[in-house]
GROMACS .gro file of C-alpha atoms in nm:
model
  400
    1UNK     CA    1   4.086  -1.836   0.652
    2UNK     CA    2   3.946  -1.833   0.334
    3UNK     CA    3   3.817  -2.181   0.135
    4UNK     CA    4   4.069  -2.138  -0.180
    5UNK     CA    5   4.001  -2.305  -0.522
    6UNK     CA    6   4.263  -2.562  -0.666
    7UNK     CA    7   4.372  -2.272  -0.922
    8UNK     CA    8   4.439  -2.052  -0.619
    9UNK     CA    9   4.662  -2.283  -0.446
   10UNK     CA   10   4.834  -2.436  -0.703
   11UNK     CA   11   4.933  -2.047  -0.848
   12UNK     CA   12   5.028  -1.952  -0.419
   13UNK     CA   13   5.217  -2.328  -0.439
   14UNK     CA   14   5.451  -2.213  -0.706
   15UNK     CA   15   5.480  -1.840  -0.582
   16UNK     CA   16   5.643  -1.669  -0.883
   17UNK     CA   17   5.815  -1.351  -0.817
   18UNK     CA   18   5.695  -1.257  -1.166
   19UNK     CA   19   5.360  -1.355  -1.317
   20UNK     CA   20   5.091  -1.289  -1.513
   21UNK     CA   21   4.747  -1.425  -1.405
   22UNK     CA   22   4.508  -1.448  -1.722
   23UNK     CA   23   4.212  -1.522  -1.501
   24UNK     CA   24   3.841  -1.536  -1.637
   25UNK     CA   25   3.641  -1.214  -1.444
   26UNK     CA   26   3.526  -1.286  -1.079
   27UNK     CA   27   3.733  -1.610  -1.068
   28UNK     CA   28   3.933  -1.451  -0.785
   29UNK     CA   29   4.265  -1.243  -0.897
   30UNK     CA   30   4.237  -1.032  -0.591
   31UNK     CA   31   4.290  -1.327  -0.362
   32UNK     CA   32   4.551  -1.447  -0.545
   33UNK     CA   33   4.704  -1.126  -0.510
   34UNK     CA   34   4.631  -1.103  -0.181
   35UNK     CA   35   4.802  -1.450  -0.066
   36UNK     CA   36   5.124  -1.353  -0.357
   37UNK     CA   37   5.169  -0.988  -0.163
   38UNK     CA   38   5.167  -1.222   0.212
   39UNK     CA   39   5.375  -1.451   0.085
   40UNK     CA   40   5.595  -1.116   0.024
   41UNK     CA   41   5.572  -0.951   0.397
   42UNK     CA   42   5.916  -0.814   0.421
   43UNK     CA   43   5.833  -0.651   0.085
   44UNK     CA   44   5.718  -0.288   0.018
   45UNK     CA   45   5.402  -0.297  -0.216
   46UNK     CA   46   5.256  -0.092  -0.452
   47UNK     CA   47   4.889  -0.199  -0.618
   48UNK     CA   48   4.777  -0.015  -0.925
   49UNK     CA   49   4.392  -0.031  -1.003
   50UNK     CA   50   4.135   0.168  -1.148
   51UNK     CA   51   3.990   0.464  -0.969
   52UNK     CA   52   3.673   0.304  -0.912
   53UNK     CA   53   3.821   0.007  -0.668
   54UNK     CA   54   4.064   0.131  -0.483
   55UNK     CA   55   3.845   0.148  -0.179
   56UNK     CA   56   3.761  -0.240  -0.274
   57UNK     CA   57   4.118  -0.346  -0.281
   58UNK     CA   58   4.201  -0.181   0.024
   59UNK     CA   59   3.914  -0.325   0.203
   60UNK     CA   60   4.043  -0.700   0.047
   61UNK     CA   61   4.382  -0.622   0.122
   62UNK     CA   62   4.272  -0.521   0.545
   63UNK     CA   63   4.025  -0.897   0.505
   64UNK     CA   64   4.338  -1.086   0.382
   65UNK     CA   65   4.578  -0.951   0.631
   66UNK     CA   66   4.803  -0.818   0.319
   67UNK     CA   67   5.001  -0.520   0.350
   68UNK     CA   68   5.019  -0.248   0.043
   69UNK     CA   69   4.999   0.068  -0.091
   70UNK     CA   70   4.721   0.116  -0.325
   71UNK     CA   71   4.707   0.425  -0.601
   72UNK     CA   72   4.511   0.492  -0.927
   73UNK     CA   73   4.676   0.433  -1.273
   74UNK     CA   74   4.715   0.780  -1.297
   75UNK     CA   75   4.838   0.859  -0.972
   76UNK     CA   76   5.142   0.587  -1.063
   77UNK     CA   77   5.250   0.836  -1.363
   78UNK     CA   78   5.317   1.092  -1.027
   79UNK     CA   79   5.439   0.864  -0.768
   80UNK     CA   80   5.886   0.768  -0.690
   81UNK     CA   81   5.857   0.423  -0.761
   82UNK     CA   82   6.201   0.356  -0.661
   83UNK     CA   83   6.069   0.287  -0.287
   84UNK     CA   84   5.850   0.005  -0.370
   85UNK     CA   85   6.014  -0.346  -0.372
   86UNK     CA   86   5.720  -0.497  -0.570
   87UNK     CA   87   5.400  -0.428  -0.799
   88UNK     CA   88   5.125  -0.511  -0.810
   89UNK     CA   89   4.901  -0.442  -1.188
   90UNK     CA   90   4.547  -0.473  -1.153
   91UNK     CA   91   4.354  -0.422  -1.525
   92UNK     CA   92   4.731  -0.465  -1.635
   93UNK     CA   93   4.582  -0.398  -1.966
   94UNK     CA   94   4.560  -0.057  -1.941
   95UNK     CA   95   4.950  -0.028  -1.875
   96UNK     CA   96   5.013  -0.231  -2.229
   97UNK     CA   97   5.067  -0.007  -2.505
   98UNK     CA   98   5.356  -0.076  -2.733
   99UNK     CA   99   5.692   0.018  -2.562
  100UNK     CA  100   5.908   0.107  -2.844
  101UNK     CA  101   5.712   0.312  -3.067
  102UNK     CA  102   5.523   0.681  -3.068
  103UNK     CA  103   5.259   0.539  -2.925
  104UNK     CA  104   5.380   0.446  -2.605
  105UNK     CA  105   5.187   0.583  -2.329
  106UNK     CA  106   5.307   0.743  -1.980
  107UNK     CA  107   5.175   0.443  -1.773
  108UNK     CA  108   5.356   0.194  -1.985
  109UNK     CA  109   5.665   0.368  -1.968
  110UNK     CA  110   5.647   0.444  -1.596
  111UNK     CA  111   5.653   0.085  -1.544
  112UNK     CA  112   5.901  -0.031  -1.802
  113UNK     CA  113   6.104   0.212  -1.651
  114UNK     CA  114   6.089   0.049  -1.312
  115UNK     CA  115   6.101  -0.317  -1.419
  116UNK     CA  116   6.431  -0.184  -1.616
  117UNK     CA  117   6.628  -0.028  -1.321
  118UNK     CA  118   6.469  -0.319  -1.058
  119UNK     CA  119   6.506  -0.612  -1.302
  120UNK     CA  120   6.452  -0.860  -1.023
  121UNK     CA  121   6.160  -0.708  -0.838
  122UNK     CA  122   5.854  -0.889  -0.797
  123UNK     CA  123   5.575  -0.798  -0.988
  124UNK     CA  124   5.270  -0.940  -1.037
  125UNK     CA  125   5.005  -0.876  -1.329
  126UNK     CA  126   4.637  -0.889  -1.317
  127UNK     CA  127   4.388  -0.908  -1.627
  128UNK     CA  128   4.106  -1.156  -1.780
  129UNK     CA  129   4.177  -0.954  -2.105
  130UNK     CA  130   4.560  -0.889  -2.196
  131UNK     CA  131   4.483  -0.815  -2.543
  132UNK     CA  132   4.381  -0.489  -2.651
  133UNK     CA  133   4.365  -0.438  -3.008
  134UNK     CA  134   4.756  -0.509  -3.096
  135UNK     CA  135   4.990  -0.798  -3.110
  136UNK     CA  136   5.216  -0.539  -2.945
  137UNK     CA  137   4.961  -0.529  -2.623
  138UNK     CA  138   5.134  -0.916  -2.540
  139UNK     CA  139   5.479  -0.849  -2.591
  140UNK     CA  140   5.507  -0.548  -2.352
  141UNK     CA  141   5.334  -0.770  -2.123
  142UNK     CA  142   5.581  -0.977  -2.151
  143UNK     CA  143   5.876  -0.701  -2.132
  144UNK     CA  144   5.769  -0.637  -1.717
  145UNK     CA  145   5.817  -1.029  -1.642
  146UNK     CA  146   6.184  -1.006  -1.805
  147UNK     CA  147   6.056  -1.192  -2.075
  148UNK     CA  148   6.215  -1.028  -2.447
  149UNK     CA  149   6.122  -1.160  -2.754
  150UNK     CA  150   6.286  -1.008  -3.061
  151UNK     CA  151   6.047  -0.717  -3.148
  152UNK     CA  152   6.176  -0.699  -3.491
  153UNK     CA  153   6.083  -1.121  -3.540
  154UNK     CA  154   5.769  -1.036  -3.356
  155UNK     CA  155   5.665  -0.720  -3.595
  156UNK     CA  156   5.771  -0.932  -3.883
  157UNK     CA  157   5.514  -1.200  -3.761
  158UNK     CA  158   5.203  -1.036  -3.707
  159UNK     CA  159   5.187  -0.720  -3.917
  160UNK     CA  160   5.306  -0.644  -4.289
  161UNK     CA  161   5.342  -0.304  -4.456
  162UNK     CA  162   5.085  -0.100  -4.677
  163UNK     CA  163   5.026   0.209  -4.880
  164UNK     CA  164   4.621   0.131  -4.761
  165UNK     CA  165   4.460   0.495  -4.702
  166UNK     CA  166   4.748   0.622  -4.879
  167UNK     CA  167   5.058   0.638  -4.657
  168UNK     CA  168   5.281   0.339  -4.587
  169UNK     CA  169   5.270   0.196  -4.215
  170UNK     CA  170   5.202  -0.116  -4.037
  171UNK     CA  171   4.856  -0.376  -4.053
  172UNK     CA  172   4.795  -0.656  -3.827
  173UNK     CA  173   4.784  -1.000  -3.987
  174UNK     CA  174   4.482  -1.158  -4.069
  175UNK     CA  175   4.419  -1.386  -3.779
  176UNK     CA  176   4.611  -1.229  -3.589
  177UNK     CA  177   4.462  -1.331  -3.235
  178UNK     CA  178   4.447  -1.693  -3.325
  179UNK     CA  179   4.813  -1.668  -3.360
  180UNK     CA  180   4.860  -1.502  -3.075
  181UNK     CA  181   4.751  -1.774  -2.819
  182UNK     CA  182   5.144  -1.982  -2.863
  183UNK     CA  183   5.261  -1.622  -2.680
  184UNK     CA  184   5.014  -1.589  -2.389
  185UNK     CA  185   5.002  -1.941  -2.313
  186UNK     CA  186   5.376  -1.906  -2.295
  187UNK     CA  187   5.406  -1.595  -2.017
  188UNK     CA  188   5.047  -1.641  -1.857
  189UNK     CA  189   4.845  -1.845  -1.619
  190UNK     CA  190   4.490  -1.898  -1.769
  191UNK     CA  191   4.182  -1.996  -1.574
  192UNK     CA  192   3.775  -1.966  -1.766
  193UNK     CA  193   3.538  -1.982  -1.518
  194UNK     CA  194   3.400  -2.276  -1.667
  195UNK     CA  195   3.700  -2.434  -1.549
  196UNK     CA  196   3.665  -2.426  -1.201
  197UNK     CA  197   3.278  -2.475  -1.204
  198UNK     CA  198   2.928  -2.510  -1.327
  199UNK     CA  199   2.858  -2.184  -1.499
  200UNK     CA  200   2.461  -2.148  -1.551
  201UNK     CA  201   2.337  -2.050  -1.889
  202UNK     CA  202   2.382  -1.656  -1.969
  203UNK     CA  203   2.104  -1.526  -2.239
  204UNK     CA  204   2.163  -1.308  -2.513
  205UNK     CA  205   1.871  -1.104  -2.692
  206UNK     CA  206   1.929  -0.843  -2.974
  207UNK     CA  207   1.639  -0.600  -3.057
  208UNK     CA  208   1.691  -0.384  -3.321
  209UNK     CA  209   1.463  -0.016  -3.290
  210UNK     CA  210   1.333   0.084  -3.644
  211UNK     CA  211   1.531   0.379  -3.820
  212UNK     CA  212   1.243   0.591  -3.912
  213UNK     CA  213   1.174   0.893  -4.177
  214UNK     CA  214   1.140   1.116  -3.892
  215UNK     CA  215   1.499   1.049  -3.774
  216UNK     CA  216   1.620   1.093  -4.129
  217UNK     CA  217   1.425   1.452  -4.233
  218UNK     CA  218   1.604   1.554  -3.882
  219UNK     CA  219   1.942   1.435  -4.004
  220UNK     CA  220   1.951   1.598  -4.306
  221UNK     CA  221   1.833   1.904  -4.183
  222UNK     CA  222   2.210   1.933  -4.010
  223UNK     CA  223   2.452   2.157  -4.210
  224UNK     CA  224   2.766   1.933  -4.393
  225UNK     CA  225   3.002   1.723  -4.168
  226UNK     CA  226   3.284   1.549  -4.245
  227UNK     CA  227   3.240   1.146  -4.258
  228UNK     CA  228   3.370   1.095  -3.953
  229UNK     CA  229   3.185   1.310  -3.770
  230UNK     CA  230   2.824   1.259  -3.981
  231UNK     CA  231   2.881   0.910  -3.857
  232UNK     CA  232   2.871   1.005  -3.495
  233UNK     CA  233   2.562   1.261  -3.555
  234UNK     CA  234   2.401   0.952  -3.694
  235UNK     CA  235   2.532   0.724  -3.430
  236UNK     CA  236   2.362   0.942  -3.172
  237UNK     CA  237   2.041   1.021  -3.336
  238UNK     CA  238   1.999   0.601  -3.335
  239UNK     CA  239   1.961   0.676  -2.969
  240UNK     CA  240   1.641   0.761  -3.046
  241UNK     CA  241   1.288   0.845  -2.804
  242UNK     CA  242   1.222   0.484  -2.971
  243UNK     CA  243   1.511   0.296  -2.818
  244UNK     CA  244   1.424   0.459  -2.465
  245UNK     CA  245   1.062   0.307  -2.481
  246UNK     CA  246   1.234  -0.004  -2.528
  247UNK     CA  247   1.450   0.053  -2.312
  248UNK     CA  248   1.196   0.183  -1.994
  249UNK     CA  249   0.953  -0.156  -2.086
  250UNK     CA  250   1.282  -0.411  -2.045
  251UNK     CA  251   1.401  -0.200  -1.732
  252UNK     CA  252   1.030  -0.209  -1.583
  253UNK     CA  253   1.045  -0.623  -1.567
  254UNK     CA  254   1.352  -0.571  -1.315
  255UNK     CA  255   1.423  -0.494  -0.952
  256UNK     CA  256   1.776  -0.430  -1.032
  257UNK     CA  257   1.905  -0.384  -1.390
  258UNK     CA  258   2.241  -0.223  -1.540
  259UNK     CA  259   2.228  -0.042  -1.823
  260UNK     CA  260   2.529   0.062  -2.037
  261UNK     CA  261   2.568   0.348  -2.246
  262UNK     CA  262   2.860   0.504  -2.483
  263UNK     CA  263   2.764   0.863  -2.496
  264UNK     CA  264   2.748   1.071  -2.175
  265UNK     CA  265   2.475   1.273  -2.316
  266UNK     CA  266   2.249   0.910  -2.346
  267UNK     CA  267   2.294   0.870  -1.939
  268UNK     CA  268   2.199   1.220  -1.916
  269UNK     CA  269   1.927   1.152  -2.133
  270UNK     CA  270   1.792   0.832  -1.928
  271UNK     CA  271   1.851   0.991  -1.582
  272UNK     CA  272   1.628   1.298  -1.659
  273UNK     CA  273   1.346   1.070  -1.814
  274UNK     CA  274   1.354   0.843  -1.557
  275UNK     CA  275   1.331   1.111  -1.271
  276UNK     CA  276   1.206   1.054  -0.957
  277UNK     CA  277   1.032   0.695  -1.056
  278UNK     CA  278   1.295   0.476  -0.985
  279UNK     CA  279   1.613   0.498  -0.803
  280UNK     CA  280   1.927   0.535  -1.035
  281UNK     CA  281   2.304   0.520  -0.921
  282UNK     CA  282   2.537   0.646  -1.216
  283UNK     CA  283   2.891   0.527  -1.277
  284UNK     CA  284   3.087   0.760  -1.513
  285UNK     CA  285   3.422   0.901  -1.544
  286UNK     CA  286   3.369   1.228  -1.312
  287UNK     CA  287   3.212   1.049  -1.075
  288UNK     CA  288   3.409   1.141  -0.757
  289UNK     CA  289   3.331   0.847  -0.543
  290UNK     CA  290   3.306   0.580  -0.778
  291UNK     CA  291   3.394   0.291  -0.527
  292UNK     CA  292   3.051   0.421  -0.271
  293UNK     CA  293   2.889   0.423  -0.591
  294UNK     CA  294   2.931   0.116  -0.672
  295UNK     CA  295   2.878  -0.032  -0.330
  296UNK     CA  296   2.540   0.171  -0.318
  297UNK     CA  297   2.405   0.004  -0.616
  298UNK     CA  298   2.480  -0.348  -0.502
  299UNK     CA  299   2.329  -0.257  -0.146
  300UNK     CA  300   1.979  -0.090  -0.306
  301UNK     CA  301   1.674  -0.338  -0.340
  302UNK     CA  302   1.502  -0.178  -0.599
  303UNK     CA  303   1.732   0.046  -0.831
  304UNK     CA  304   1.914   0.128  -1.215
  305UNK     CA  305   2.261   0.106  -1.250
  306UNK     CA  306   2.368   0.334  -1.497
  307UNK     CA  307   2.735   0.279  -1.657
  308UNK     CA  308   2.983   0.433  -1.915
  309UNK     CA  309   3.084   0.223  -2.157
  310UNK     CA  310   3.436   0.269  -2.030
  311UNK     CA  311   3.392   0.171  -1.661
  312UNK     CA  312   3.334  -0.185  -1.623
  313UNK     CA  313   3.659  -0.327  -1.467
  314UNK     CA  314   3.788  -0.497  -1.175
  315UNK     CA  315   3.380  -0.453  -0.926
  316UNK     CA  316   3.164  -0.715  -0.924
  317UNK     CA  317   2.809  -0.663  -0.897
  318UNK     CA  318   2.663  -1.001  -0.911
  319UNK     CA  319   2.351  -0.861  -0.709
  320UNK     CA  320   2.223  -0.755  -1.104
  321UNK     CA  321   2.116  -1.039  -1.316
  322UNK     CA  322   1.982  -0.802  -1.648
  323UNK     CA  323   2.262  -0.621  -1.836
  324UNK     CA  324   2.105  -0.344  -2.107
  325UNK     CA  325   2.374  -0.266  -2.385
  326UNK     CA  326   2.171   0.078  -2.455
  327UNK     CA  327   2.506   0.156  -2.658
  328UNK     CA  328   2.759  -0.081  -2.707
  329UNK     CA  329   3.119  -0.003  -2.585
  330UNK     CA  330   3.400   0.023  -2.922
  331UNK     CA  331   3.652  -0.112  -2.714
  332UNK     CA  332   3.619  -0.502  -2.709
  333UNK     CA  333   3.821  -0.529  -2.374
  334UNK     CA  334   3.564  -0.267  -2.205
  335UNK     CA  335   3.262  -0.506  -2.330
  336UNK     CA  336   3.417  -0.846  -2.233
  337UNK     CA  337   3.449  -0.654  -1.863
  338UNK     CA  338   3.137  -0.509  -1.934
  339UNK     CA  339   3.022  -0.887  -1.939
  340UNK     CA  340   3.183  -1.026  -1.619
  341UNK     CA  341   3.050  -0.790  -1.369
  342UNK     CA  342   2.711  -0.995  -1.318
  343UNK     CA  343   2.967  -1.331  -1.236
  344UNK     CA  344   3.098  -1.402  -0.947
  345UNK     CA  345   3.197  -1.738  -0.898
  346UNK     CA  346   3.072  -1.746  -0.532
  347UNK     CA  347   2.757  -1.654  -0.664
  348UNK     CA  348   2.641  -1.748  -1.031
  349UNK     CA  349   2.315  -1.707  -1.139
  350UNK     CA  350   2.125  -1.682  -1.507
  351UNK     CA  351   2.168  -1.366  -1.642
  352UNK     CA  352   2.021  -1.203  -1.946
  353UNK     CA  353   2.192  -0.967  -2.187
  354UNK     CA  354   2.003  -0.704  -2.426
  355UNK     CA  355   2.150  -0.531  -2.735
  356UNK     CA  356   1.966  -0.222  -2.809
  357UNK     CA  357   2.063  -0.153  -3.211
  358UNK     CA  358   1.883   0.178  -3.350
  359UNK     CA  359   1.987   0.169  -3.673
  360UNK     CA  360   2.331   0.095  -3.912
  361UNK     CA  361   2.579   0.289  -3.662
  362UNK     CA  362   2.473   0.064  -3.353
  363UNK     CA  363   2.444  -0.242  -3.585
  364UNK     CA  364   2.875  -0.148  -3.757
  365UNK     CA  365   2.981  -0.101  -3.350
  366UNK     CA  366   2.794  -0.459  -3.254
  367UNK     CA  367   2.930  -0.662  -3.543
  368UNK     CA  368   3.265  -0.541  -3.502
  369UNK     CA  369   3.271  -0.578  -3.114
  370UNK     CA  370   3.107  -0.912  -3.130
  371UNK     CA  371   3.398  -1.052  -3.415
  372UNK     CA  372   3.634  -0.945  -3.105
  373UNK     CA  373   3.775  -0.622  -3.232
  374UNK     CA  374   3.773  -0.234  -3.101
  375UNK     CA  375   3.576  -0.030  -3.321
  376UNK     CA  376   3.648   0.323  -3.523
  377UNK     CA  377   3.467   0.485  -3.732
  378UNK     CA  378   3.754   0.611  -3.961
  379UNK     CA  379   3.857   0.295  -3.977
  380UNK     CA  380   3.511   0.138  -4.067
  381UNK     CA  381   3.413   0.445  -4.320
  382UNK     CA  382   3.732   0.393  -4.548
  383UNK     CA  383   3.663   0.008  -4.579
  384UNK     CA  384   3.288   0.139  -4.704
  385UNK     CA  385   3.401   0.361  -4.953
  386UNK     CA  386   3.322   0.667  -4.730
  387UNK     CA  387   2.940   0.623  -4.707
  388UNK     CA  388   2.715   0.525  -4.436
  389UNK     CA  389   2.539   0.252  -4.603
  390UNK     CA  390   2.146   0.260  -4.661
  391UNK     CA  391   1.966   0.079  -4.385
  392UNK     CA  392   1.826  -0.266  -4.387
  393UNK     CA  393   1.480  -0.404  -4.285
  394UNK     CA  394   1.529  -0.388  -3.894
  395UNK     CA  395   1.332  -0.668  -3.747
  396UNK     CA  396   1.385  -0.805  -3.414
  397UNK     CA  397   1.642  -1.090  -3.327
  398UNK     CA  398   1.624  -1.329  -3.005
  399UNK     CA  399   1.942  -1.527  -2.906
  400UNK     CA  400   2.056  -1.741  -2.652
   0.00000   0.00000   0.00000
């Protein structure tokens, strides 16, 4: 039987059919999910996770006793769920996109087909991020508990219309996420780490990797582009020979070290240079056993974990105490993940972040991430005026 915290068994006390569990990374969802699907035994149960843990939760589910189904997020948009009597949402993020718009994606309506035609089935939600990068991410969060809040009072409230970029639609708010807290507070259970214990300092250090003359002759010997894609050229020339000596002196210092990079190309990149020196596990989207993978990594004594930007939910791998940023994730939600996988609250230690920033493109994607927003480059080039701005003296910033 497993020693529970006093946020684990007050949530198992009140055993909600429907909830939403807004708990910090590695401060134990899957055991609350685990004791919520027992508590459920003469239930049916479907869990939904990422690809990458599905082994993981079905190894949980077998050490708690709990009885489930597990299947990918994709695999739900394929699967009758009329013979399941509960769910089960892990990364219930990723099943949040507005419900009654274009934009509505096949996971989200899979599900908000189900809660609609099995209003009273249990379901339980599982995310330390429920916020995307929309107001709307909340309120369909809501929608699967039963929960309906007027989603013409709620449109009115956090977005306004424009003519901005020369077509009327819809903006967020400013402050929009500050605003936002009155409606998670009201659906969710929240638990920080730092609420249920000591959590030891984690470092921060930003280096910044000097744009040189070089890089720019090379640039602009590339035939036209159109901004958006000029950006990206530029965005991966910052991740330059330059940023991979930094990068091979920081990794040298470690045993084990995770490095994170946006462009599939960059991992390519890193695995080729580092060869046969040091022992490298890669996590990326066509990775076909991401779960052995991952357990690989944690089990190797001496290795580099190399990760897509994308992939950091729902594993821990508190075995790593150096994170690398070679490339920062745009998505806000994939960084704060990106963040938690060194945590685990049965076994916190120091750990040490590094920015890698080659230039004005890594520098627009850290400021942005950093203020707590997803970043695009459209988005970012029409509120410059269309031009990649000229580059500033790069000198070399320390932070913790």
């Amino acid at each position: 039987m497993k020693t529970l915290y006093k946020h684990q068994q007050d949530f198992i006390g009140r055993n909600p059919d429907k909830a939403l569990l807004v708990w910090e990374t590695q401060t134990g969802k899957t055991v609350g999910a685990t004791l919520w699907i027992n508590a459920r035994s003469n239930l049916n149960v479907l869990v939904v996770c990422p690809k990458g843990i599905v082994g993981k939760w079905k190894r949980d589910l077998e050490d708690d006793g709990a009885v489930a189904d597990v299947c990918t997020r994709d695999e739900i948009k394929k699967i009758n769920l009329d013979k399941y009597d509960a769910l089960v949402l892990d990364e219930a993020q990723d099943f949040a996109s507005p419900l009654f718009d274009k934009t509505r994606s096949k996971r989200a309506e899979v599900v908000y087909n189900y809660v609609r035609k099995h209003p009273h089935a249990p379901i339980l939600l599982l995310t330390a991020t429920p916020v995307r990068s929309t107001p709307w991410n909340i309120h369909t969060l809501a929608c699967y508990l039963g929960k309906y809040w007027d989603k013409r009072e709620f449109r009115n409230k956090f977005f306004y219309m424009t003519d901005k970029y020369g077509r009327f639609h819809y903006e967020k708010v400013d402050g929009w996420r500050k605003m936002l807290r009155p409606y998670i507070e009201e659906i969710a259970d929240i638990v920080l780490m730092s609420d249920v214990t000591d959590v030891p300092i984690q470092h921060h250090q930003k280096i910044s990797i000097k744009w040189t003359q070089k890089l720019q002759n090379q640039l602009e010997l590339q035939q036209y582009e159109e901004p958006s894609a000029e950006w990206h050229s530029r965005h991966r020339a910052e991740q330059s020979v330059d940023k991979w000596k930094t990068l091979e002196k920081i990794t040298n210092g470690y045993r084990k070290i995770i490095v994170v990079c946006h462009y599939l190309e960059q991992i390519d990149d890193y695995v080729a240079k580092i060869g046969d020196n040091r022992q490298v596990f890669v996590l990326r989207g066509s990775t076909k056993d991401q779960d052995q993978v991952i357990e690989d990594a944690k089990a190797s004594d001496d290795c580099i974990f190399i990760i897509q930007a994308q992939m950091g939910a729902g594993f821990s791998a508190s075995e790593f105490s150096a994170v690398v940023f070679a490339s920062m994730p745009f998505s806000y939600v994939h960084y704060r993940q990106m963040l938690g996988r060194t945590k685990v609250i049965t076994n916190l230690h120091e750990n040490t972040f590094y920015y890698l920033l080659g230039g004005k493109c890594d520098k627009a994607v850290y400021n942005t991430v950093m203020s707590g927003n997803n970043f695009d480059p459209i988005s970012y080039l029409n509120n410059n005026d269309n031009r990649i701005c000229p580059d500033q003296e790069n000198t070399k910033e320390n932070g913790t």
